[in-house]
mmCIF file of C-alpha atoms in Angstrom:
data_model
loop_
_atom_site.group_PDB
_atom_site.id
_atom_site.type_symbol
_atom_site.label_atom_id
_atom_site.label_comp_id
_atom_site.label_asym_id
_atom_site.label_seq_id
_atom_site.Cartn_x
_atom_site.Cartn_y
_atom_site.Cartn_z
ATOM 1 C CA MET A 1 5.655 -12.628 -27.510
ATOM 2 C CA SER A 2 5.755 -8.836 -27.411
ATOM 3 C CA ARG A 3 4.456 -6.920 -24.408
ATOM 4 C CA ALA A 4 1.853 -5.121 -26.527
ATOM 5 C CA ARG A 5 0.411 -8.419 -27.701
ATOM 6 C CA SER A 6 0.817 -10.365 -24.487
ATOM 7 C CA ARG A 7 -0.722 -7.653 -22.353
ATOM 8 C CA ARG A 8 -4.082 -8.332 -23.992
ATOM 9 C CA LEU A 9 -3.977 -11.842 -22.584
ATOM 10 C CA LEU A 10 -3.812 -10.701 -18.993
ATOM 11 C CA ALA A 11 -7.127 -11.289 -17.282
ATOM 12 C CA ALA A 12 -8.371 -8.970 -14.572
ATOM 13 C CA ILE A 13 -8.288 -10.564 -11.164
ATOM 14 C CA ALA A 14 -9.449 -9.345 -7.815
ATOM 15 C CA SER A 15 -9.081 -10.744 -4.335
ATOM 16 C CA CYS A 16 -11.238 -9.250 -1.622
ATOM 17 C CA THR A 17 -11.113 -10.375 1.988
ATOM 18 C CA ALA A 18 -13.756 -9.877 4.628
ATOM 19 C CA LEU A 19 -14.572 -6.199 4.959
ATOM 20 C CA THR A 20 -16.095 -4.067 7.589
ATOM 21 C CA THR A 21 -17.661 -2.081 4.755
ATOM 22 C CA ALA A 22 -18.428 -3.730 1.433
ATOM 23 C CA VAL A 23 -18.561 -0.598 -0.683
ATOM 24 C CA LEU A 24 -16.139 2.312 -0.739
ATOM 25 C CA LEU A 25 -17.585 5.152 1.273
ATOM 26 C CA SER A 26 -17.648 8.584 -0.292
ATOM 27 C CA GLY A 27 -17.287 12.267 0.449
ATOM 28 C CA CYS A 28 -14.602 14.083 2.429
ATOM 29 C CA SER A 29 -13.465 17.449 3.651
ATOM 30 C CA SER A 30 -10.562 19.164 1.935
ATOM 31 C CA SER A 31 -9.316 20.707 5.170
ATOM 32 C CA GLY A 32 -7.128 19.221 7.881
ATOM 33 C CA THR A 33 -9.978 19.221 10.405
ATOM 34 C CA ALA A 34 -13.515 17.930 10.206
ATOM 35 C CA ASP A 35 -16.667 18.499 12.258
ATOM 36 C CA SER A 36 -20.264 17.329 11.983
ATOM 37 C CA SER A 37 -23.370 18.622 13.733
ATOM 38 C CA SER A 38 -24.940 15.167 13.606
ATOM 39 C CA SER A 39 -22.206 13.553 15.724
ATOM 40 C CA SER A 40 -22.600 12.377 19.283
ATOM 41 C CA SER A 41 -21.572 14.816 22.004
ATOM 42 C CA SER A 42 -19.266 12.234 23.569
ATOM 43 C CA SER A 43 -16.952 12.259 20.547
ATOM 44 C CA ARG A 44 -17.310 15.937 19.588
ATOM 45 C CA GLY A 45 -14.161 17.908 20.280
ATOM 46 C CA SER A 46 -11.915 14.819 20.434
ATOM 47 C CA PHE A 47 -8.491 15.516 18.954
ATOM 48 C CA VAL A 48 -6.865 12.909 16.698
ATOM 49 C CA SER A 49 -3.571 13.120 14.829
ATOM 50 C CA MET A 50 -2.725 11.263 11.630
ATOM 51 C CA VAL A 51 0.902 10.775 10.567
ATOM 52 C CA THR A 52 2.202 9.161 7.380
ATOM 53 C CA PRO A 53 5.303 9.248 5.190
ATOM 54 C CA GLU A 54 5.132 10.473 1.569
ATOM 55 C CA SER A 55 2.380 12.942 2.422
ATOM 56 C CA THR A 56 2.343 14.596 -1.011
ATOM 57 C CA GLY A 57 1.390 11.586 -3.146
ATOM 58 C CA GLU A 58 -1.979 10.350 -4.346
ATOM 59 C CA TYR A 59 -1.842 7.208 -2.211
ATOM 60 C CA TYR A 60 -1.715 8.955 1.135
ATOM 61 C CA GLY A 61 -3.845 11.775 -0.217
ATOM 62 C CA ALA A 62 -6.626 9.258 -0.837
ATOM 63 C CA MET A 63 -6.082 7.814 2.646
ATOM 64 C CA TYR A 64 -6.414 11.298 4.135
ATOM 65 C CA CYS A 65 -9.697 11.770 2.294
ATOM 66 C CA GLY A 66 -11.126 8.628 3.845
ATOM 67 C CA ALA A 67 -9.968 9.587 7.335
ATOM 68 C CA LYS A 68 -11.350 13.131 7.004
ATOM 69 C CA ALA A 69 -14.726 11.827 5.867
ATOM 70 C CA ALA A 70 -15.002 9.502 8.861
ATOM 71 C CA ALA A 71 -13.785 12.237 11.219
ATOM 72 C CA ALA A 72 -16.443 14.618 9.934
ATOM 73 C CA LYS A 73 -19.112 12.001 10.519
ATOM 74 C CA ALA A 74 -17.871 11.386 14.077
ATOM 75 C CA GLY A 75 -17.405 15.072 14.889
ATOM 76 C CA ILE A 76 -13.713 14.626 15.596
ATOM 77 C CA LYS A 77 -11.011 17.195 14.936
ATOM 78 C CA LEU A 78 -8.354 15.560 12.756
ATOM 79 C CA LYS A 79 -4.847 16.926 12.279
ATOM 80 C CA VAL A 80 -2.857 15.428 9.395
ATOM 81 C CA GLN A 81 0.935 15.601 9.243
ATOM 82 C CA GLY A 82 3.500 13.789 7.171
ATOM 83 C CA THR A 83 6.895 13.838 5.534
ATOM 84 C CA PRO A 84 7.764 14.166 1.835
ATOM 85 C CA GLU A 85 9.987 11.073 2.039
ATOM 86 C CA THR A 86 9.948 7.653 3.668
ATOM 87 C CA THR A 87 13.025 7.823 5.897
ATOM 88 C CA VAL A 88 12.674 6.776 9.530
ATOM 89 C CA ASP A 89 14.512 9.848 10.808
ATOM 90 C CA ALA A 90 12.199 12.287 9.033
ATOM 91 C CA GLU A 91 9.028 10.582 10.227
ATOM 92 C CA MET A 92 10.400 10.041 13.719
ATOM 93 C CA GLN A 93 10.744 13.794 14.166
ATOM 94 C CA VAL A 94 7.130 14.309 13.133
ATOM 95 C CA VAL A 95 5.858 11.506 15.378
ATOM 96 C CA GLN A 96 7.729 12.867 18.385
ATOM 97 C CA SER A 97 6.366 16.384 17.836
ATOM 98 C CA VAL A 98 2.833 14.998 17.480
ATOM 99 C CA LEU A 99 3.121 12.910 20.657
ATOM 100 C CA ALA A 100 4.188 16.059 22.520
ATOM 101 C CA THR A 101 0.734 17.524 21.775
ATOM 102 C CA ASN A 102 -0.894 14.524 23.509
ATOM 103 C CA PRO A 103 -3.591 13.673 20.931
ATOM 104 C CA GLY A 104 -6.605 11.712 22.110
ATOM 105 C CA GLY A 105 -5.978 9.172 19.372
ATOM 106 C CA LEU A 106 -3.335 8.483 16.737
ATOM 107 C CA LEU A 107 -3.585 7.094 13.212
ATOM 108 C CA LEU A 108 -0.094 6.117 12.109
ATOM 109 C CA THR A 109 1.501 4.616 9.016
ATOM 110 C CA VAL A 110 5.191 3.694 9.162
ATOM 111 C CA TRP A 111 7.531 2.039 6.659
ATOM 112 C CA ASP A 112 9.774 0.480 9.315
ATOM 113 C CA ASN A 113 7.780 -1.807 11.601
ATOM 114 C CA GLU A 114 10.326 -1.939 14.423
ATOM 115 C CA ALA A 115 11.858 1.537 14.607
ATOM 116 C CA PHE A 116 8.853 3.188 16.274
ATOM 117 C CA ASN A 117 8.133 0.612 18.998
ATOM 118 C CA GLN A 118 9.972 2.368 21.793
ATOM 119 C CA THR A 119 8.899 5.868 20.770
ATOM 120 C CA LEU A 120 5.223 4.936 20.961
ATOM 121 C CA ALA A 121 5.449 2.803 24.104
ATOM 122 C CA SER A 122 4.592 5.571 26.572
ATOM 123 C CA TYR A 123 1.615 6.618 24.446
ATOM 124 C CA THR A 124 0.101 3.149 24.101
ATOM 125 C CA ASP A 125 0.995 2.177 27.695
ATOM 126 C CA ALA A 126 -1.087 5.163 28.820
ATOM 127 C CA GLY A 127 -4.107 3.533 27.183
ATOM 128 C CA LYS A 128 -4.286 5.924 24.232
ATOM 129 C CA PRO A 129 -5.698 4.344 21.041
ATOM 130 C CA LEU A 130 -3.260 3.716 18.192
ATOM 131 C CA ILE A 131 -4.769 2.528 14.903
ATOM 132 C CA MET A 132 -2.568 1.828 11.887
ATOM 133 C CA PRO A 133 -3.838 2.141 8.305
ATOM 134 C CA ASP A 134 -1.545 0.261 5.900
ATOM 135 C CA SER A 135 0.914 -0.468 8.699
ATOM 136 C CA PHE A 136 1.592 -2.217 12.005
ATOM 137 C CA LEU A 137 4.196 -2.381 14.780
ATOM 138 C CA SER A 138 6.220 -5.522 15.384
ATOM 139 C CA ASN A 139 5.393 -5.416 19.114
ATOM 140 C CA ASP A 140 1.633 -5.521 18.376
ATOM 141 C CA LYS A 141 0.937 -2.488 20.605
ATOM 142 C CA PHE A 142 -1.860 -1.095 18.448
ATOM 143 C CA LEU A 143 -5.598 -1.639 18.334
ATOM 144 C CA GLN A 144 -5.954 -2.562 14.699
ATOM 145 C CA SER A 145 -4.145 -2.551 11.370
ATOM 146 C CA VAL A 146 -6.259 -1.888 8.267
ATOM 147 C CA ARG A 147 -4.375 -2.875 5.145
ATOM 148 C CA THR A 148 -4.058 -4.941 1.969
ATOM 149 C CA ASP A 149 -3.037 -8.576 2.290
ATOM 150 C CA SER A 150 0.430 -7.887 0.883
ATOM 151 C CA TYR A 151 1.529 -11.509 0.632
ATOM 152 C CA GLN A 152 -1.598 -12.916 -0.983
ATOM 153 C CA SER A 153 -2.123 -10.075 -3.438
ATOM 154 C CA SER A 154 1.434 -10.440 -4.710
ATOM 155 C CA TYR A 155 1.262 -14.233 -4.781
ATOM 156 C CA ASP A 156 -1.926 -14.193 -6.844
ATOM 157 C CA ALA A 157 -0.563 -11.524 -9.202
ATOM 158 C CA ALA A 158 2.494 -13.661 -9.906
ATOM 159 C CA VAL A 159 0.385 -16.741 -10.604
ATOM 160 C CA GLN A 160 -1.786 -14.769 -13.003
ATOM 161 C CA ALA A 161 1.221 -13.260 -14.784
ATOM 162 C CA LEU A 162 2.887 -16.648 -15.268
ATOM 163 C CA LYS A 163 -0.334 -18.030 -16.704
ATOM 164 C CA ASP A 164 -1.407 -15.201 -18.967
ATOM 165 C CA PHE A 165 2.029 -14.254 -20.286
ATOM 166 C CA ARG A 166 2.990 -17.928 -20.668
ATOM 167 C CA ILE A 167 6.330 -17.414 -18.949
ATOM 168 C CA ASP A 168 7.928 -20.817 -18.407
ATOM 169 C CA SER A 169 11.675 -20.126 -18.403
ATOM 170 C CA GLY A 170 14.168 -17.413 -17.597
ATOM 171 C CA LYS A 171 14.890 -15.105 -14.673
ATOM 172 C CA VAL A 172 12.762 -13.002 -12.332
ATOM 173 C CA LEU A 173 13.830 -9.798 -10.583
ATOM 174 C CA ILE A 174 12.125 -8.311 -7.522
ATOM 175 C CA VAL A 175 12.838 -4.658 -6.682
ATOM 176 C CA THR A 176 11.725 -3.669 -3.198
ATOM 177 C CA ASP A 177 12.332 -1.742 0.034
ATOM 178 C CA SER A 178 14.664 -2.684 2.889
ATOM 179 C CA PRO A 179 13.824 -5.697 5.111
ATOM 180 C CA GLY A 180 12.630 -3.283 7.825
ATOM 181 C CA ASN A 181 9.495 -2.666 5.787
ATOM 182 C CA ALA A 182 7.474 -5.751 6.689
ATOM 183 C CA LEU A 183 4.611 -5.090 4.273
ATOM 184 C CA GLN A 184 6.875 -4.753 1.264
ATOM 185 C CA SER A 185 8.886 -7.754 2.391
ATOM 186 C CA ASP A 186 5.597 -9.679 2.363
ATOM 187 C CA ARG A 187 4.934 -8.471 -1.176
ATOM 188 C CA ALA A 188 8.350 -9.633 -2.324
ATOM 189 C CA LYS A 189 7.993 -13.001 -0.562
ATOM 190 C CA GLY A 190 4.496 -13.589 -1.918
ATOM 191 C CA PHE A 191 5.653 -12.997 -5.487
ATOM 192 C CA LYS A 192 8.801 -15.099 -5.025
ATOM 193 C CA ASP A 193 6.920 -18.002 -3.447
ATOM 194 C CA ALA A 194 4.380 -18.044 -6.267
ATOM 195 C CA VAL A 195 7.082 -18.068 -8.943
ATOM 196 C CA GLU A 196 9.035 -20.856 -7.265
ATOM 197 C CA LYS A 197 5.945 -22.979 -6.637
ATOM 198 C CA ASN A 198 4.324 -22.524 -10.041
ATOM 199 C CA SER A 199 7.241 -22.354 -12.470
ATOM 200 C CA HIS A 200 10.856 -23.280 -13.140
ATOM 201 C CA LEU A 201 11.983 -19.654 -13.319
ATOM 202 C CA LYS A 202 14.954 -18.548 -11.230
ATOM 203 C CA VAL A 203 14.374 -15.638 -8.858
ATOM 204 C CA LEU A 204 17.413 -13.372 -8.656
ATOM 205 C CA LYS A 205 18.653 -11.756 -5.460
ATOM 206 C CA TYR A 206 16.314 -9.014 -4.219
ATOM 207 C CA GLN A 207 17.305 -5.474 -5.110
ATOM 208 C CA TYR A 208 16.716 -3.170 -2.125
ATOM 209 C CA VAL A 209 16.181 0.370 -3.402
ATOM 210 C CA GLY A 210 13.691 1.834 -0.912
ATOM 211 C CA GLY A 211 11.470 4.132 -2.939
ATOM 212 C CA ASP A 212 14.365 5.568 -4.957
ATOM 213 C CA ALA A 213 13.550 5.528 -8.678
ATOM 214 C CA ALA A 214 17.151 6.214 -9.716
ATOM 215 C CA LYS A 215 18.445 3.241 -7.707
ATOM 216 C CA ALA A 216 15.709 1.037 -9.134
ATOM 217 C CA ALA A 217 16.607 2.038 -12.693
ATOM 218 C CA GLN A 218 20.270 1.242 -12.054
ATOM 219 C CA ALA A 219 19.379 -2.114 -10.515
ATOM 220 C CA VAL A 220 17.251 -3.140 -13.480
ATOM 221 C CA THR A 221 19.794 -1.957 -16.030
ATOM 222 C CA ALA A 222 22.470 -4.031 -14.312
ATOM 223 C CA ALA A 223 20.179 -7.062 -14.103
ATOM 224 C CA THR A 224 19.268 -6.964 -17.797
ATOM 225 C CA SER A 225 22.919 -6.611 -18.724
ATOM 226 C CA ALA A 226 23.891 -9.652 -16.646
ATOM 227 C CA ASN A 227 20.797 -11.740 -17.498
ATOM 228 C CA SER A 228 19.740 -11.774 -21.132
ATOM 229 C CA ASP A 229 16.880 -14.100 -20.171
ATOM 230 C CA LEU A 230 15.239 -11.709 -17.684
ATOM 231 C CA LYS A 231 11.533 -12.329 -18.284
ATOM 232 C CA LEU A 232 9.641 -10.911 -15.313
ATOM 233 C CA VAL A 233 10.166 -7.937 -12.964
ATOM 234 C CA PHE A 234 8.113 -7.095 -9.881
ATOM 235 C CA SER A 235 8.329 -3.680 -8.201
ATOM 236 C CA THR A 236 6.795 -3.358 -4.734
ATOM 237 C CA ASN A 237 6.250 0.419 -4.475
ATOM 238 C CA ILE A 238 5.672 3.513 -6.588
ATOM 239 C CA GLY A 239 9.252 4.815 -6.608
ATOM 240 C CA ALA A 240 10.714 1.406 -7.383
ATOM 241 C CA GLY A 241 8.163 0.893 -10.149
ATOM 242 C CA THR A 242 8.960 4.225 -11.767
ATOM 243 C CA GLY A 243 12.637 3.330 -11.837
ATOM 244 C CA VAL A 244 12.013 -0.187 -13.142
ATOM 245 C CA ALA A 245 9.902 1.145 -16.007
ATOM 246 C CA SER A 246 12.644 3.615 -16.915
ATOM 247 C CA GLY A 247 15.394 1.024 -16.613
ATOM 248 C CA LEU A 248 13.630 -1.529 -18.811
ATOM 249 C CA THR A 249 13.068 1.108 -21.483
ATOM 250 C CA SER A 250 16.691 2.273 -21.374
ATOM 251 C CA ALA A 251 17.917 -1.316 -21.598
ATOM 252 C CA GLY A 252 15.613 -2.086 -24.511
ATOM 253 C CA ALA A 253 14.092 -4.972 -22.562
ATOM 254 C CA HIS A 254 10.689 -4.531 -24.164
ATOM 255 C CA ASP A 255 9.631 -8.156 -23.761
ATOM 256 C CA ALA A 256 10.251 -8.324 -20.024
ATOM 257 C CA VAL A 257 6.923 -8.328 -18.198
ATOM 258 C CA HIS A 258 6.661 -5.678 -15.468
ATOM 259 C CA ILE A 259 4.167 -6.082 -12.631
ATOM 260 C CA GLY A 260 4.029 -3.148 -10.208
ATOM 261 C CA TYR A 261 2.403 -2.329 -6.913
ATOM 262 C CA ASP A 262 0.099 0.729 -6.591
ATOM 263 C CA THR A 263 -1.817 2.873 -9.061
ATOM 264 C CA SER A 264 -0.694 6.498 -8.892
ATOM 265 C CA LYS A 265 -1.725 8.657 -11.831
ATOM 266 C CA ALA A 266 1.744 8.480 -13.332
ATOM 267 C CA GLN A 267 1.756 4.693 -13.001
ATOM 268 C CA VAL A 268 -1.632 4.371 -14.660
ATOM 269 C CA GLU A 269 -0.447 6.473 -17.584
ATOM 270 C CA ALA A 270 2.664 4.299 -17.781
ATOM 271 C CA LEU A 271 0.414 1.230 -17.819
ATOM 272 C CA ARG A 272 -1.527 2.685 -20.727
ATOM 273 C CA SER A 273 1.720 3.299 -22.630
ATOM 274 C CA GLY A 274 3.087 -0.203 -21.951
ATOM 275 C CA ALA A 275 5.743 0.568 -19.306
ATOM 276 C CA TYR A 276 3.808 -1.699 -16.937
ATOM 277 C CA ASP A 277 1.886 -4.845 -17.830
ATOM 278 C CA ALA A 278 -0.233 -4.799 -14.669
ATOM 279 C CA LEU A 279 -0.582 -2.858 -11.417
ATOM 280 C CA ILE A 280 -1.854 -4.013 -8.048
ATOM 281 C CA GLY A 281 -4.336 -1.368 -6.915
ATOM 282 C CA GLN A 282 -5.104 -0.984 -3.211
ATOM 283 C CA SER A 283 -7.888 0.789 -1.280
ATOM 284 C CA PRO A 284 -6.202 3.657 0.602
ATOM 285 C CA TYR A 285 -9.446 5.641 0.947
ATOM 286 C CA GLN A 286 -11.073 2.732 2.713
ATOM 287 C CA MET A 287 -8.021 2.189 4.926
ATOM 288 C CA GLY A 288 -8.282 5.779 6.130
ATOM 289 C CA TYR A 289 -12.055 5.676 6.548
ATOM 290 C CA GLN A 290 -12.216 2.390 8.448
ATOM 291 C CA SER A 291 -9.323 3.362 10.723
ATOM 292 C CA MET A 292 -10.920 6.700 11.598
ATOM 293 C CA GLU A 293 -14.342 5.089 11.956
ATOM 294 C CA LEU A 294 -12.982 2.710 14.587
ATOM 295 C CA MET A 295 -11.184 5.580 16.306
ATOM 296 C CA GLY A 296 -14.467 7.476 16.546
ATOM 297 C CA GLN A 297 -16.180 4.467 18.102
ATOM 298 C CA ILE A 298 -13.402 4.130 20.687
ATOM 299 C CA LEU A 299 -13.331 7.816 21.615
ATOM 300 C CA SER A 300 -17.120 8.059 21.855
ATOM 301 C CA GLY A 301 -17.290 5.014 24.092
ATOM 302 C CA ASP A 302 -19.463 3.102 21.617
ATOM 303 C CA LYS A 303 -16.730 0.453 21.514
ATOM 304 C CA LYS A 304 -14.207 -0.543 24.156
ATOM 305 C CA ALA A 305 -10.596 -1.033 23.148
ATOM 306 C CA ASP A 306 -10.517 -4.530 24.640
ATOM 307 C CA SER A 307 -13.531 -5.502 22.530
ATOM 308 C CA VAL A 308 -11.714 -4.974 19.214
ATOM 309 C CA GLY A 309 -11.474 -8.560 18.090
ATOM 310 C CA GLU A 310 -9.633 -8.361 14.769
ATOM 311 C CA LYS A 311 -6.026 -7.224 15.002
ATOM 312 C CA THR A 312 -5.795 -7.025 11.221
ATOM 313 C CA VAL A 313 -8.527 -6.100 8.735
ATOM 314 C CA HIS A 314 -7.777 -6.575 5.042
ATOM 315 C CA THR A 315 -9.196 -4.193 2.454
ATOM 316 C CA PRO A 316 -9.869 -5.028 -1.227
ATOM 317 C CA TRP A 317 -7.336 -4.966 -4.001
ATOM 318 C CA LYS A 318 -7.470 -5.491 -7.760
ATOM 319 C CA LEU A 319 -5.032 -6.271 -10.563
ATOM 320 C CA ILE A 320 -5.343 -3.379 -13.012
ATOM 321 C CA THR A 321 -4.433 -3.954 -16.666
ATOM 322 C CA ALA A 322 -4.652 -1.963 -19.878
ATOM 323 C CA ASP A 323 -7.750 -3.996 -20.698
ATOM 324 C CA ASN A 324 -9.687 -3.225 -17.493
ATOM 325 C CA VAL A 325 -8.281 0.137 -16.391
ATOM 326 C CA ASN A 326 -11.319 1.995 -17.768
ATOM 327 C CA ASP A 327 -13.888 -0.334 -16.190
ATOM 328 C CA ALA A 328 -16.210 1.224 -13.632
ATOM 329 C CA ASP A 329 -15.159 -1.266 -10.964
ATOM 330 C CA SER A 330 -11.483 -0.358 -11.447
ATOM 331 C CA ALA A 331 -11.995 3.334 -10.713
ATOM 332 C CA LYS A 332 -12.048 2.869 -6.946
ATOM 333 C CA PHE A 333 -8.623 1.231 -7.076
ATOM 334 C CA LEU A 334 -6.995 4.190 -8.869
ATOM 335 C CA TYR A 335 -5.574 6.652 -6.347
ATOM 336 C CA ASN A 336 -7.035 10.142 -6.203
ATOM 337 C CA ALA A 337 -6.057 12.786 -3.638
ATOM 338 C CA ASP A 338 -8.975 15.028 -4.629
ATOM 339 C CA CYS A 339 -11.397 14.432 -1.778
ATOM 340 C CA SER A 340 -14.342 15.786 -3.789
ATOM 341 C CA ALA A 341 -13.857 12.955 -6.282
ATOM 342 C CA ASN A 342 -14.001 10.130 -3.730
#
């Protein structure tokens, strides 16, 4: 069955866990700081830093919009900093420079869940609030992580793909980041577990490419050359997905189904053209908003750090296909760094 024909069979699925806020909140400042005259005096003037990798993309841009909107509502000055890439060394330098300014609170997203434990120890041991949108530390020294359920979203996407594309034999390739990235490891494991439990397909050895599109393209080209029966490919991040799409096209593997994670503008256009068969869309705006909202409550004294009951809060996700990409409900899962559009 060709991809163009089989794609029409893919049903839209969504899996939403318990939310602090049921509807995406809207409106945000386009600047790096935000203030609001309606905020309580106890939080006004508080200084919070936000650090992420890949600061120039739509995903983190949308997250910034959510954080800025919540900061404006709380009357908190927010400083956003990031790196253009995802390497630990590059982000470590930024984190260390931010910690030297002694922010009252820190919103932090990291790709490696162990590398930053020691660096942040003195900050968290001093009782300063650390909240982690789309991330967490392996030592659990943070107040809350607000993120997608990486394992379950990927598991469910695999089940749906096997069903709707009627894939019952062949090989599966998963292209992902290094094992140090716990969230992407969960995505890979969720997809692999679903395939092994619900089919007789063979899952090939993971291809670790980070977010490097060129490496992903090479990995897929090699896999298609060695496995003529490659039927399904899962990419766990934007860079990997871009490379997979390119590699499948170069190899002429037009019937291999490609499921990707995230919905950047380029990915959505690739979905429309058939380079992807489905994309798992997250809620980065909501991650930023809910993280900053909690930070405001902590800094204002409205909520005590030891009263934060949920260590992890999961935000909604949705499987986006060519058939549902234009639906009104899908719009909030397509990443947009223009804060005026959120």
